[in-house]
Amino acid sequence: MTTDPPVRCHVVTGKGGTGKTTVAAALALALAAGGRHTLLVETEGRQGIAQLFDTPPLPYEERRVAVARGGGEVKALAIDLDEALLEYLELFYSMKRAGRALRRMGAIDFATTIAPGLRDVLLTGKIKEAVTRKVDGRRVYDAVVVDAPPTGRITRFLNVTDEVAGLARSGPIKAQSDGVMAVLRSPQTAVHLVTLLEEMPVQETADAIAELTATGLPVGSVLVNMATEPLLPAASLARAAEGRLTAAELAPALAAGGLPDDPAVAAGLAEEAVEHARRWQSQDALRGRVAELGRPVTELPLVTGPVDLGALQELASRLEVLR
Amino acid sequence: MSAGLELDAVVRDPATRIIVCCGAGGVGKTTTSAALGLAAAAAGRSVVVLTIDPARRLAQSLGLAELDNEPRRVETGGPGELHAMMLDMKRTFDDVVVAHSTPERAEQVLANPFYQALSSSFGGTQEYMAMEKLGQLRARDTWDLIIVDTPPSRSALDFLDAPDRLSRFLDGTMIRVLTAPARAGGRAGLRMVSAGFGLFSRVISKILGGQLLGDIATFIAALDSMFGGFRERATATYELLKQPGTAFLVVATPEPDALREASYFVDRLSAEGMPLAGLVLNRTHPPATTALSATRAEAAAEAVAEAGGKGAKLAAGALRVHADRMAQAAREQRLADRFARAHPDVAVRAVPAAAGDVHDLDDLAVMAAALTAADGDTGTGTPRSRILPARP
C-alpha cells in the first residue's frame, strides 16, 4: 500500500484582516513539533513575522525565531525582492555586478513594476528552492510555510507560468517558472485558506478555491480563525436571537444571586444577550457555508489580549492535524 | 477631549461637495460611504457614491450587480437622489488612454502586454483611477455631493501617495533612459544613454528573451505622448481635494493597527492642508448598561449560577456576556482615548457594530442613523463620541 507523500509546502492565504500571518506562524510552529525543522517565509515585505515573534526586523537571511515542542525549530525568512533578484542573477548567470549596476539605475524597481509577474516568479522561485533544498542528500526543511499574498491575488501569485507567458515565451525565465509550477502543482503543496465567520471572507474563500482548482493548484484546509463560543446556554440561543428574552425573565435569577433589583440593569443584560445570540447565530450560519466548500475545516479560537508566543503555541496545538 | 462629530450638518451643508472616506483596509469604508450617501439623499441632496470594492450583497442591494463603471440610480424613496457606482479600474484607464491619443496610438497601447499589466496590477493604479473618476464625476456637475470610498489598500496613505507614485514612475530614470532616443530623435541622446541602456537590454534579453525588450520599447514610445496629460489630471484632482468643499472622513475600527493608520492619515492631511471632518470609529461595542462593572458581573454570574433555580443558567450567561462586553468596551475606549490625546482637535463619532453583516438598504439606514444622529442623543447617556461614559 502506498500513501501520498506528505505535504511539505504549506501556502497560507486569506482576506486582509483574517489573521493569515498569525495562522501561518502558528502552523510553522505546529509542523516543527517533535524535533522537525520548518521555514516560515514572508512574501509581502511587511515584517509581520518579526512583530509576531517579537524580534528585530528580519534580514534577507534564514533566522531562527522559535523553538517548538520536542526540540524542533522554526526559522523565518523575509524575502527581499532586490536581493532575491541579485541572488538569481548570480546563481544562473554569474551576473551579480551587472545586477548591482541595474539596481542603482532603478531598473529592478522598474522591471518589477511594469511586469508584476517577475516579482512573483522571484518569490515563488525562492520558495521552491527552500522546499527542494538538500544538504548531503537530506532535506534541509521538513516543511516550508508561506505567509502568502491575500486571497484576491493568490492564484495569480502561484500561477507563475501563466503570468510570465505573456512576457517571456521562451528563455531561462520560462524554464525557471515551469520548474516552480511543477512543485506548486504537485501533491507536496497545499494552499490553506484562512477565513473568519463573516460574509466577505467566506465569499472570498469560496472564490479563491474555485480559482485555485481551475488552475490545478492543490487546495488544502479552510482555517476558520477567531471563532468564539456562545456564552448563553445552547437551549436559549435561538429564542434569544429572535429577541424573545426579556428583563422580567432574568430578574428572579438575578435577585436569587443577590444582585440589587435594578430594572435598567436587567433590561441592559437582556438587550446584550439578544445581540450576543444574534451575532453568534449569524456566525454559526456561515459554518454551513464553510462546510459546503468541501475542504477539511479547522477552527481556531479568538485570542483575547496580545498575540505572543504562548498564544501562538495554543493555536499551533490546534493545527497539528495538518501534519 | 475631542468633540463629537456631527455628520448630519456635514451632509446637509450645501457647501459640502465631496466627502472622501479613508482608512486602512477592512474597517468599513464602503459601508460608511454608502450609509452617508443614504443619509444625504434622505436630507434631499443629489448624491453619487463611488465605491471601489463593495461586498457582493451590499453591491446587489445598491443595484450594482454589474460592474459597468457608470453611476446607477438607487431607489430610496427619499426626497433626494442616490446614485451609486463601482469603479472599474481597467476601463477607466482605457478611457484615459483613448481620450489622450489618436485612435491608432490608443489601439497600440491597449494591446500592449505591458499596458495590460500596468493597468490591472500596478500598485497604485486603483488609487490613481479613483482620483481620475472623481475628477470626471465632479466635471459632470450632475450631483451636488460626491462621496468617495477609497481603495482597500493596506495603508490609508496610499490614496494620497499613489497618483504621485505613478507620476514618478512615468518620470523615472528608466523611463527616461528608454525614451531618450525617441525624445532626442538623434544620435546625441542615444549615445548619452547607450551605456545604461545596453546593460539593461543585455540583462533583460538574457533573462527574459529578446522579444520582451521590443514590447517595452513600443509601450514606452506609445505612452510618451500621454505622460503630460496623466500628470496634469492627477494634479488637478489633487488640488480639488484641498478645496473647502471637500471633507475627509477617516474611518477606523477600535484596533491598534487601524487607529495607527488613522493617526498617520490625520497628520498627513493636516500637513497637506486638506480639510478633515473627523474620525468615524466604526464597529464599537458599547454596553447597553454601564451600571454593572465587568468584575461585578463576573462575580454575580458565579453567585447566580450557585443559587440555581429557574433561569439561573440563562441569567448567569447574560451576566458573562455583559462582563465580556464591558471588558471589550474598556479596551476600545482606551484605544480611542489614546488617539484623542494625540489628536485633541479631531471630532469623533463612534458607530456600534451591527449584530450581522450590513448588506441591505435597511441595515444601511440603521448605520446612517448611527452616523448622523446628534452626539448627545442616546438612550444610555453616553455621548456618541464615546464607547463608555467619561469617568467623573
PDB file of C-alpha atoms in Angstrom, chain B residues 91-343:
ATOM      1  CA  ARG B  91     -11.889  50.537 -18.045  1.00  0.00           C
ATOM      2  CA  THR B  92     -11.215  53.941 -16.505  1.00  0.00           C
ATOM      3  CA  PHE B  93      -7.553  53.674 -17.508  1.00  0.00           C
ATOM      4  CA  ASP B  94      -8.540  52.612 -21.040  1.00  0.00           C
ATOM      5  CA  ASP B  95     -10.826  55.635 -21.303  1.00  0.00           C
ATOM      6  CA  VAL B  96      -7.994  57.949 -20.299  1.00  0.00           C
ATOM      7  CA  VAL B  97      -5.727  56.405 -22.935  1.00  0.00           C
ATOM      8  CA  VAL B  98      -8.385  56.758 -25.618  1.00  0.00           C
ATOM      9  CA  ALA B  99      -9.118  60.352 -24.630  1.00  0.00           C
ATOM     10  CA  HIS B 100      -5.470  61.341 -24.817  1.00  0.00           C
ATOM     11  CA  SER B 101      -4.289  59.885 -28.072  1.00  0.00           C
ATOM     12  CA  THR B 102      -5.110  59.150 -31.670  1.00  0.00           C
ATOM     13  CA  PRO B 103      -7.205  56.048 -32.366  1.00  0.00           C
ATOM     14  CA  GLU B 104      -4.234  54.135 -33.830  1.00  0.00           C
ATOM     15  CA  ARG B 105      -1.997  55.005 -30.915  1.00  0.00           C
ATOM     16  CA  ALA B 106      -4.681  54.055 -28.427  1.00  0.00           C
ATOM     17  CA  GLU B 107      -5.169  50.711 -30.098  1.00  0.00           C
ATOM     18  CA  GLN B 108      -1.432  50.070 -29.939  1.00  0.00           C
ATOM     19  CA  VAL B 109      -1.272  50.910 -26.254  1.00  0.00           C
ATOM     20  CA  LEU B 110      -4.341  48.906 -25.269  1.00  0.00           C
ATOM     21  CA  ALA B 111      -2.980  45.793 -26.982  1.00  0.00           C
ATOM     22  CA  ASN B 112       0.469  46.036 -25.392  1.00  0.00           C
ATOM     23  CA  PRO B 113       1.129  43.383 -22.712  1.00  0.00           C
ATOM     24  CA  PHE B 114       2.872  45.943 -20.522  1.00  0.00           C
ATOM     25  CA  TYR B 115      -0.038  48.289 -20.599  1.00  0.00           C
ATOM     26  CA  GLN B 116      -2.270  45.397 -19.612  1.00  0.00           C
ATOM     27  CA  ALA B 117      -0.033  44.601 -16.650  1.00  0.00           C
ATOM     28  CA  LEU B 118       0.223  48.247 -15.604  1.00  0.00           C
ATOM     29  CA  SER B 119      -3.479  48.959 -15.917  1.00  0.00           C
ATOM     30  CA  SER B 120      -4.588  45.916 -13.986  1.00  0.00           C
ATOM     31  CA  SER B 121      -1.984  45.401 -11.327  1.00  0.00           C
ATOM     32  CA  PHE B 122       0.369  48.316 -10.781  1.00  0.00           C
ATOM     33  CA  GLY B 123       0.268  49.059  -7.063  1.00  0.00           C
ATOM     34  CA  GLY B 124      -1.414  52.430  -7.165  1.00  0.00           C
ATOM     35  CA  THR B 125      -3.373  52.200 -10.390  1.00  0.00           C
ATOM     36  CA  GLN B 126      -6.589  51.719  -8.437  1.00  0.00           C
ATOM     37  CA  GLU B 127      -5.975  54.820  -6.327  1.00  0.00           C
ATOM     38  CA  TYR B 128      -4.944  56.775  -9.379  1.00  0.00           C
ATOM     39  CA  MET B 129      -8.064  55.740 -11.252  1.00  0.00           C
ATOM     40  CA  ALA B 130     -10.286  56.523  -8.270  1.00  0.00           C
ATOM     41  CA  MET B 131      -8.907  60.068  -8.408  1.00  0.00           C
ATOM     42  CA  GLU B 132      -9.447  60.150 -12.163  1.00  0.00           C
ATOM     43  CA  LYS B 133     -13.065  59.011 -11.790  1.00  0.00           C
ATOM     44  CA  LEU B 134     -13.649  61.539  -9.027  1.00  0.00           C
ATOM     45  CA  GLY B 135     -12.367  64.250 -11.357  1.00  0.00           C
ATOM     46  CA  GLN B 136     -14.741  63.063 -14.102  1.00  0.00           C
ATOM     47  CA  LEU B 137     -17.771  62.928 -11.803  1.00  0.00           C
ATOM     48  CA  ARG B 138     -17.012  66.404 -10.486  1.00  0.00           C
ATOM     49  CA  ALA B 139     -16.629  67.750 -14.015  1.00  0.00           C
ATOM     50  CA  ARG B 140     -20.056  66.413 -14.996  1.00  0.00           C
ATOM     51  CA  ASP B 141     -21.634  68.592 -12.333  1.00  0.00           C
ATOM     52  CA  THR B 142     -24.741  66.365 -12.209  1.00  0.00           C
ATOM     53  CA  TRP B 143     -24.626  65.794  -8.451  1.00  0.00           C
ATOM     54  CA  ASP B 144     -24.300  68.245  -5.616  1.00  0.00           C
ATOM     55  CA  LEU B 145     -22.466  65.753  -3.427  1.00  0.00           C
ATOM     56  CA  ILE B 146     -19.896  63.102  -4.361  1.00  0.00           C
ATOM     57  CA  ILE B 147     -18.940  60.514  -1.747  1.00  0.00           C
ATOM     58  CA  VAL B 148     -15.766  58.575  -2.488  1.00  0.00           C
ATOM     59  CA  ASP B 149     -14.805  55.281  -0.961  1.00  0.00           C
ATOM     60  CA  THR B 150     -11.030  54.742  -1.260  1.00  0.00           C
ATOM     61  CA  PRO B 151      -9.336  51.526  -2.413  1.00  0.00           C
ATOM     62  CA  PRO B 152      -8.756  48.727   0.082  1.00  0.00           C
ATOM     63  CA  SER B 153      -5.036  49.270   0.432  1.00  0.00           C
ATOM     64  CA  ARG B 154      -3.070  48.297   3.482  1.00  0.00           C
ATOM     65  CA  SER B 155      -2.188  51.885   4.200  1.00  0.00           C
ATOM     66  CA  ALA B 156      -4.660  54.743   4.186  1.00  0.00           C
ATOM     67  CA  LEU B 157      -1.901  56.997   2.897  1.00  0.00           C
ATOM     68  CA  ASP B 158      -1.788  55.057  -0.368  1.00  0.00           C
ATOM     69  CA  PHE B 159      -4.770  57.002  -1.631  1.00  0.00           C
ATOM     70  CA  LEU B 160      -2.832  60.257  -1.419  1.00  0.00           C
ATOM     71  CA  ASP B 161       0.520  58.832  -2.446  1.00  0.00           C
ATOM     72  CA  ALA B 162      -0.408  56.600  -5.338  1.00  0.00           C
ATOM     73  CA  PRO B 163      -1.039  59.243  -8.018  1.00  0.00           C
ATOM     74  CA  ASP B 164       2.328  60.764  -7.260  1.00  0.00           C
ATOM     75  CA  ARG B 165       3.933  57.342  -7.321  1.00  0.00           C
ATOM     76  CA  LEU B 166       2.534  56.690 -10.773  1.00  0.00           C
ATOM     77  CA  SER B 167       3.760  60.094 -11.969  1.00  0.00           C
ATOM     78  CA  ARG B 168       7.172  59.455 -10.509  1.00  0.00           C
ATOM     79  CA  PHE B 169       7.250  56.070 -12.146  1.00  0.00           C
ATOM     80  CA  LEU B 170       6.375  57.557 -15.515  1.00  0.00           C
ATOM     81  CA  ASP B 171       9.018  60.215 -14.905  1.00  0.00           C
ATOM     82  CA  GLY B 172      11.638  57.821 -13.567  1.00  0.00           C
ATOM     83  CA  THR B 173      15.179  57.193 -14.685  1.00  0.00           C
ATOM     84  CA  MET B 174      14.381  54.005 -16.518  1.00  0.00           C
ATOM     85  CA  ILE B 175      11.564  55.558 -18.479  1.00  0.00           C
ATOM     86  CA  ARG B 176      13.851  58.418 -19.429  1.00  0.00           C
ATOM     87  CA  VAL B 177      16.605  56.028 -20.409  1.00  0.00           C
ATOM     88  CA  LEU B 178      14.229  54.047 -22.557  1.00  0.00           C
ATOM     89  CA  THR B 179      12.533  57.013 -24.164  1.00  0.00           C
ATOM     90  CA  ALA B 180      15.552  59.281 -24.560  1.00  0.00           C
ATOM     91  CA  PRO B 181      16.383  58.039 -28.065  1.00  0.00           C
ATOM     92  CA  ALA B 182      12.857  58.811 -29.193  1.00  0.00           C
ATOM     93  CA  ARG B 183      12.761  62.170 -27.454  1.00  0.00           C
ATOM     94  CA  ALA B 184      16.144  63.353 -28.635  1.00  0.00           C
ATOM     95  CA  GLY B 185      15.352  61.990 -32.061  1.00  0.00           C
ATOM     96  CA  GLY B 186      19.004  61.633 -32.856  1.00  0.00           C
ATOM     97  CA  ARG B 187      22.390  60.285 -32.043  1.00  0.00           C
ATOM     98  CA  ALA B 188      23.275  62.600 -29.172  1.00  0.00           C
ATOM     99  CA  GLY B 189      20.563  61.207 -26.918  1.00  0.00           C
ATOM    100  CA  LEU B 190      21.305  57.699 -27.941  1.00  0.00           C
ATOM    101  CA  ARG B 191      24.984  57.998 -27.130  1.00  0.00           C
ATOM    102  CA  MET B 192      24.327  59.565 -23.787  1.00  0.00           C
ATOM    103  CA  VAL B 193      22.177  56.727 -22.539  1.00  0.00           C
ATOM    104  CA  SER B 194      23.602  53.873 -24.522  1.00  0.00           C
ATOM    105  CA  ALA B 195      25.784  52.569 -21.707  1.00  0.00           C
ATOM    106  CA  GLY B 196      22.903  52.140 -19.306  1.00  0.00           C
ATOM    107  CA  PHE B 197      20.505  51.028 -21.959  1.00  0.00           C
ATOM    108  CA  GLY B 198      22.965  48.485 -23.313  1.00  0.00           C
ATOM    109  CA  LEU B 199      23.376  46.910 -19.900  1.00  0.00           C
ATOM    110  CA  PHE B 200      19.653  46.879 -19.295  1.00  0.00           C
ATOM    111  CA  SER B 201      18.864  45.323 -22.645  1.00  0.00           C
ATOM    112  CA  ARG B 202      21.594  42.728 -22.260  1.00  0.00           C
ATOM    113  CA  VAL B 203      20.276  41.566 -18.910  1.00  0.00           C
ATOM    114  CA  ILE B 204      16.640  41.668 -19.959  1.00  0.00           C
ATOM    115  CA  SER B 205      17.206  39.702 -23.132  1.00  0.00           C
ATOM    116  CA  LYS B 206      19.356  37.205 -21.335  1.00  0.00           C
ATOM    117  CA  ILE B 207      16.773  36.569 -18.665  1.00  0.00           C
ATOM    118  CA  LEU B 208      13.510  37.093 -20.428  1.00  0.00           C
ATOM    119  CA  GLY B 209      14.374  36.641 -24.058  1.00  0.00           C
ATOM    120  CA  GLY B 210      14.682  39.339 -26.727  1.00  0.00           C
ATOM    121  CA  GLN B 211      11.042  39.841 -27.645  1.00  0.00           C
ATOM    122  CA  LEU B 212      10.288  41.462 -24.319  1.00  0.00           C
ATOM    123  CA  LEU B 213      12.519  44.430 -24.886  1.00  0.00           C
ATOM    124  CA  GLY B 214      10.704  45.224 -28.093  1.00  0.00           C
ATOM    125  CA  ASP B 215       7.381  45.207 -26.237  1.00  0.00           C
ATOM    126  CA  ILE B 216       8.712  47.575 -23.596  1.00  0.00           C
ATOM    127  CA  ALA B 217      10.110  49.984 -26.162  1.00  0.00           C
ATOM    128  CA  THR B 218       6.841  50.059 -28.137  1.00  0.00           C
ATOM    129  CA  PHE B 219       4.863  50.626 -24.990  1.00  0.00           C
ATOM    130  CA  ILE B 220       7.057  53.457 -23.757  1.00  0.00           C
ATOM    131  CA  ALA B 221       7.080  55.167 -27.124  1.00  0.00           C
ATOM    132  CA  ALA B 222       3.311  54.959 -27.396  1.00  0.00           C
ATOM    133  CA  LEU B 223       2.709  56.224 -23.876  1.00  0.00           C
ATOM    134  CA  ASP B 224       5.254  59.018 -24.149  1.00  0.00           C
ATOM    135  CA  SER B 225       2.806  61.447 -25.700  1.00  0.00           C
ATOM    136  CA  MET B 226       0.299  60.933 -22.891  1.00  0.00           C
ATOM    137  CA  PHE B 227       2.512  61.482 -19.871  1.00  0.00           C
ATOM    138  CA  GLY B 228       1.778  65.191 -19.665  1.00  0.00           C
ATOM    139  CA  GLY B 229      -1.960  64.592 -19.711  1.00  0.00           C
ATOM    140  CA  PHE B 230      -1.786  61.973 -16.971  1.00  0.00           C
ATOM    141  CA  ARG B 231       0.159  64.196 -14.663  1.00  0.00           C
ATOM    142  CA  GLU B 232      -1.960  67.271 -15.255  1.00  0.00           C
ATOM    143  CA  ARG B 233      -5.171  65.443 -14.442  1.00  0.00           C
ATOM    144  CA  ALA B 234      -3.803  63.839 -11.296  1.00  0.00           C
ATOM    145  CA  THR B 235      -2.537  67.214 -10.098  1.00  0.00           C
ATOM    146  CA  ALA B 236      -5.848  68.930 -10.847  1.00  0.00           C
ATOM    147  CA  THR B 237      -7.843  66.356  -8.836  1.00  0.00           C
ATOM    148  CA  TYR B 238      -5.345  66.508  -6.000  1.00  0.00           C
ATOM    149  CA  GLU B 239      -5.841  70.288  -5.853  1.00  0.00           C
ATOM    150  CA  LEU B 240      -9.602  69.758  -5.838  1.00  0.00           C
ATOM    151  CA  LEU B 241      -9.213  67.748  -2.646  1.00  0.00           C
ATOM    152  CA  LYS B 242      -7.668  70.755  -0.913  1.00  0.00           C
ATOM    153  CA  GLN B 243     -10.683  72.967  -1.647  1.00  0.00           C
ATOM    154  CA  PRO B 244     -13.031  73.943   1.196  1.00  0.00           C
ATOM    155  CA  GLY B 245     -15.948  71.992  -0.338  1.00  0.00           C
ATOM    156  CA  THR B 246     -14.131  68.730   0.407  1.00  0.00           C
ATOM    157  CA  ALA B 247     -14.457  66.859   3.703  1.00  0.00           C
ATOM    158  CA  PHE B 248     -12.160  63.985   4.567  1.00  0.00           C
ATOM    159  CA  LEU B 249     -13.559  61.384   6.883  1.00  0.00           C
ATOM    160  CA  VAL B 250     -11.097  58.953   8.411  1.00  0.00           C
ATOM    161  CA  VAL B 251     -12.626  55.561   9.210  1.00  0.00           C
ATOM    162  CA  ALA B 252     -11.036  53.170  11.714  1.00  0.00           C
ATOM    163  CA  THR B 253     -12.084  50.255  13.872  1.00  0.00           C
ATOM    164  CA  PRO B 254     -11.110  50.364  17.560  1.00  0.00           C
ATOM    165  CA  GLU B 255      -7.992  48.257  16.965  1.00  0.00           C
ATOM    166  CA  PRO B 256      -4.347  49.291  17.324  1.00  0.00           C
ATOM    167  CA  ASP B 257      -3.374  48.858  13.656  1.00  0.00           C
ATOM    168  CA  ALA B 258      -6.399  50.655  12.240  1.00  0.00           C
ATOM    169  CA  LEU B 259      -6.031  53.561  14.652  1.00  0.00           C
ATOM    170  CA  ARG B 260      -2.325  53.832  13.928  1.00  0.00           C
ATOM    171  CA  GLU B 261      -3.177  54.161  10.229  1.00  0.00           C
ATOM    172  CA  ALA B 262      -5.834  56.740  11.097  1.00  0.00           C
ATOM    173  CA  SER B 263      -3.235  58.672  13.078  1.00  0.00           C
ATOM    174  CA  TYR B 264      -0.778  58.771  10.192  1.00  0.00           C
ATOM    175  CA  PHE B 265      -3.541  59.862   7.905  1.00  0.00           C
ATOM    176  CA  VAL B 266      -4.770  62.670  10.140  1.00  0.00           C
ATOM    177  CA  ASP B 267      -1.211  64.007  10.450  1.00  0.00           C
ATOM    178  CA  ARG B 268      -0.753  63.832   6.727  1.00  0.00           C
ATOM    179  CA  LEU B 269      -3.989  65.693   5.981  1.00  0.00           C
ATOM    180  CA  SER B 270      -3.048  68.466   8.312  1.00  0.00           C
ATOM    181  CA  ALA B 271       0.451  68.683   6.784  1.00  0.00           C
ATOM    182  CA  GLU B 272      -1.096  68.982   3.312  1.00  0.00           C
ATOM    183  CA  GLY B 273      -3.703  71.483   4.419  1.00  0.00           C
ATOM    184  CA  MET B 274      -6.525  69.128   3.489  1.00  0.00           C
ATOM    185  CA  PRO B 275      -9.875  69.570   5.250  1.00  0.00           C
ATOM    186  CA  LEU B 276     -10.616  66.861   7.817  1.00  0.00           C
ATOM    187  CA  ALA B 277     -14.186  66.463   9.081  1.00  0.00           C
ATOM    188  CA  GLY B 278     -13.329  63.873  11.722  1.00  0.00           C
ATOM    189  CA  LEU B 279     -12.878  60.250  12.678  1.00  0.00           C
ATOM    190  CA  VAL B 280     -15.541  57.565  12.363  1.00  0.00           C
ATOM    191  CA  LEU B 281     -14.740  54.903  14.924  1.00  0.00           C
ATOM    192  CA  ASN B 282     -16.580  52.002  13.361  1.00  0.00           C
ATOM    193  CA  ARG B 283     -17.796  48.718  14.898  1.00  0.00           C
ATOM    194  CA  THR B 284     -17.566  49.655  18.545  1.00  0.00           C
ATOM    195  CA  HIS B 285     -19.221  47.586  21.284  1.00  0.00           C
ATOM    196  CA  PRO B 286     -20.856  49.931  23.776  1.00  0.00           C
ATOM    197  CA  PRO B 287     -22.655  48.036  26.548  1.00  0.00           C
ATOM    198  CA  ALA B 288     -26.408  48.525  26.954  1.00  0.00           C
ATOM    199  CA  THR B 289     -25.857  49.393  30.609  1.00  0.00           C
ATOM    200  CA  THR B 290     -22.765  50.581  32.442  1.00  0.00           C
ATOM    201  CA  ALA B 291     -24.258  50.301  35.929  1.00  0.00           C
ATOM    202  CA  LEU B 292     -22.573  46.926  36.426  1.00  0.00           C
ATOM    203  CA  SER B 293     -18.780  46.642  36.035  1.00  0.00           C
ATOM    204  CA  ALA B 294     -17.074  43.667  34.353  1.00  0.00           C
ATOM    205  CA  THR B 295     -15.691  42.424  37.666  1.00  0.00           C
ATOM    206  CA  ARG B 296     -19.036  42.647  39.433  1.00  0.00           C
ATOM    207  CA  ALA B 297     -20.822  40.980  36.526  1.00  0.00           C
ATOM    208  CA  GLU B 298     -18.294  38.110  36.607  1.00  0.00           C
ATOM    209  CA  ALA B 299     -18.833  37.647  40.366  1.00  0.00           C
ATOM    210  CA  ALA B 300     -22.607  37.922  40.012  1.00  0.00           C
ATOM    211  CA  ALA B 301     -22.561  35.253  37.271  1.00  0.00           C
ATOM    212  CA  GLU B 302     -20.980  32.837  39.737  1.00  0.00           C
ATOM    213  CA  ALA B 303     -23.379  33.772  42.542  1.00  0.00           C
ATOM    214  CA  VAL B 304     -26.411  33.383  40.248  1.00  0.00           C
ATOM    215  CA  ALA B 305     -25.215  30.005  38.980  1.00  0.00           C
ATOM    216  CA  GLU B 306     -24.613  28.803  42.551  1.00  0.00           C
ATOM    217  CA  ALA B 307     -28.013  29.975  43.761  1.00  0.00           C
ATOM    218  CA  GLY B 308     -29.522  27.906  40.954  1.00  0.00           C
ATOM    219  CA  GLY B 309     -33.262  27.794  40.343  1.00  0.00           C
ATOM    220  CA  LYS B 310     -35.306  28.572  37.271  1.00  0.00           C
ATOM    221  CA  GLY B 311     -33.489  30.655  34.653  1.00  0.00           C
ATOM    222  CA  ALA B 312     -30.198  30.648  36.604  1.00  0.00           C
ATOM    223  CA  LYS B 313     -28.119  29.325  33.673  1.00  0.00           C
ATOM    224  CA  LEU B 314     -29.593  31.891  31.319  1.00  0.00           C
ATOM    225  CA  ALA B 315     -29.088  34.780  33.766  1.00  0.00           C
ATOM    226  CA  ALA B 316     -25.506  33.679  34.508  1.00  0.00           C
ATOM    227  CA  GLY B 317     -24.872  33.525  30.759  1.00  0.00           C
ATOM    228  CA  ALA B 318     -26.291  37.021  30.280  1.00  0.00           C
ATOM    229  CA  LEU B 319     -24.016  38.302  33.063  1.00  0.00           C
ATOM    230  CA  ARG B 320     -20.975  36.723  31.367  1.00  0.00           C
ATOM    231  CA  VAL B 321     -21.987  38.316  28.064  1.00  0.00           C
ATOM    232  CA  HIS B 322     -22.106  41.637  29.887  1.00  0.00           C
ATOM    233  CA  ALA B 323     -18.722  41.106  31.589  1.00  0.00           C
ATOM    234  CA  ASP B 324     -17.159  40.392  28.176  1.00  0.00           C
ATOM    235  CA  ARG B 325     -18.882  43.378  26.689  1.00  0.00           C
ATOM    236  CA  MET B 326     -17.665  45.746  29.403  1.00  0.00           C
ATOM    237  CA  ALA B 327     -14.102  44.461  29.049  1.00  0.00           C
ATOM    238  CA  GLN B 328     -14.214  44.856  25.282  1.00  0.00           C
ATOM    239  CA  ALA B 329     -15.716  48.354  25.529  1.00  0.00           C
ATOM    240  CA  ALA B 330     -12.986  49.322  28.009  1.00  0.00           C
ATOM    241  CA  ARG B 331     -10.282  48.132  25.582  1.00  0.00           C
ATOM    242  CA  GLU B 332     -11.908  50.072  22.775  1.00  0.00           C
ATOM    243  CA  GLN B 333     -12.291  53.219  24.865  1.00  0.00           C
ATOM    244  CA  ARG B 334      -8.628  53.045  25.907  1.00  0.00           C
ATOM    245  CA  LEU B 335      -7.569  52.959  22.258  1.00  0.00           C
ATOM    246  CA  ALA B 336      -9.935  55.803  21.412  1.00  0.00           C
ATOM    247  CA  ASP B 337      -8.571  57.856  24.315  1.00  0.00           C
ATOM    248  CA  ARG B 338      -5.028  57.301  23.145  1.00  0.00           C
ATOM    249  CA  PHE B 339      -5.987  58.587  19.700  1.00  0.00           C
ATOM    250  CA  ALA B 340      -7.816  61.559  21.223  1.00  0.00           C
ATOM    251  CA  ARG B 341      -4.812  62.533  23.333  1.00  0.00           C
ATOM    252  CA  ALA B 342      -2.610  62.591  20.248  1.00  0.00           C
ATOM    253  CA  HIS B 343      -5.241  64.417  18.166  1.00  0.00           C
TER     254      HIS B 343
END
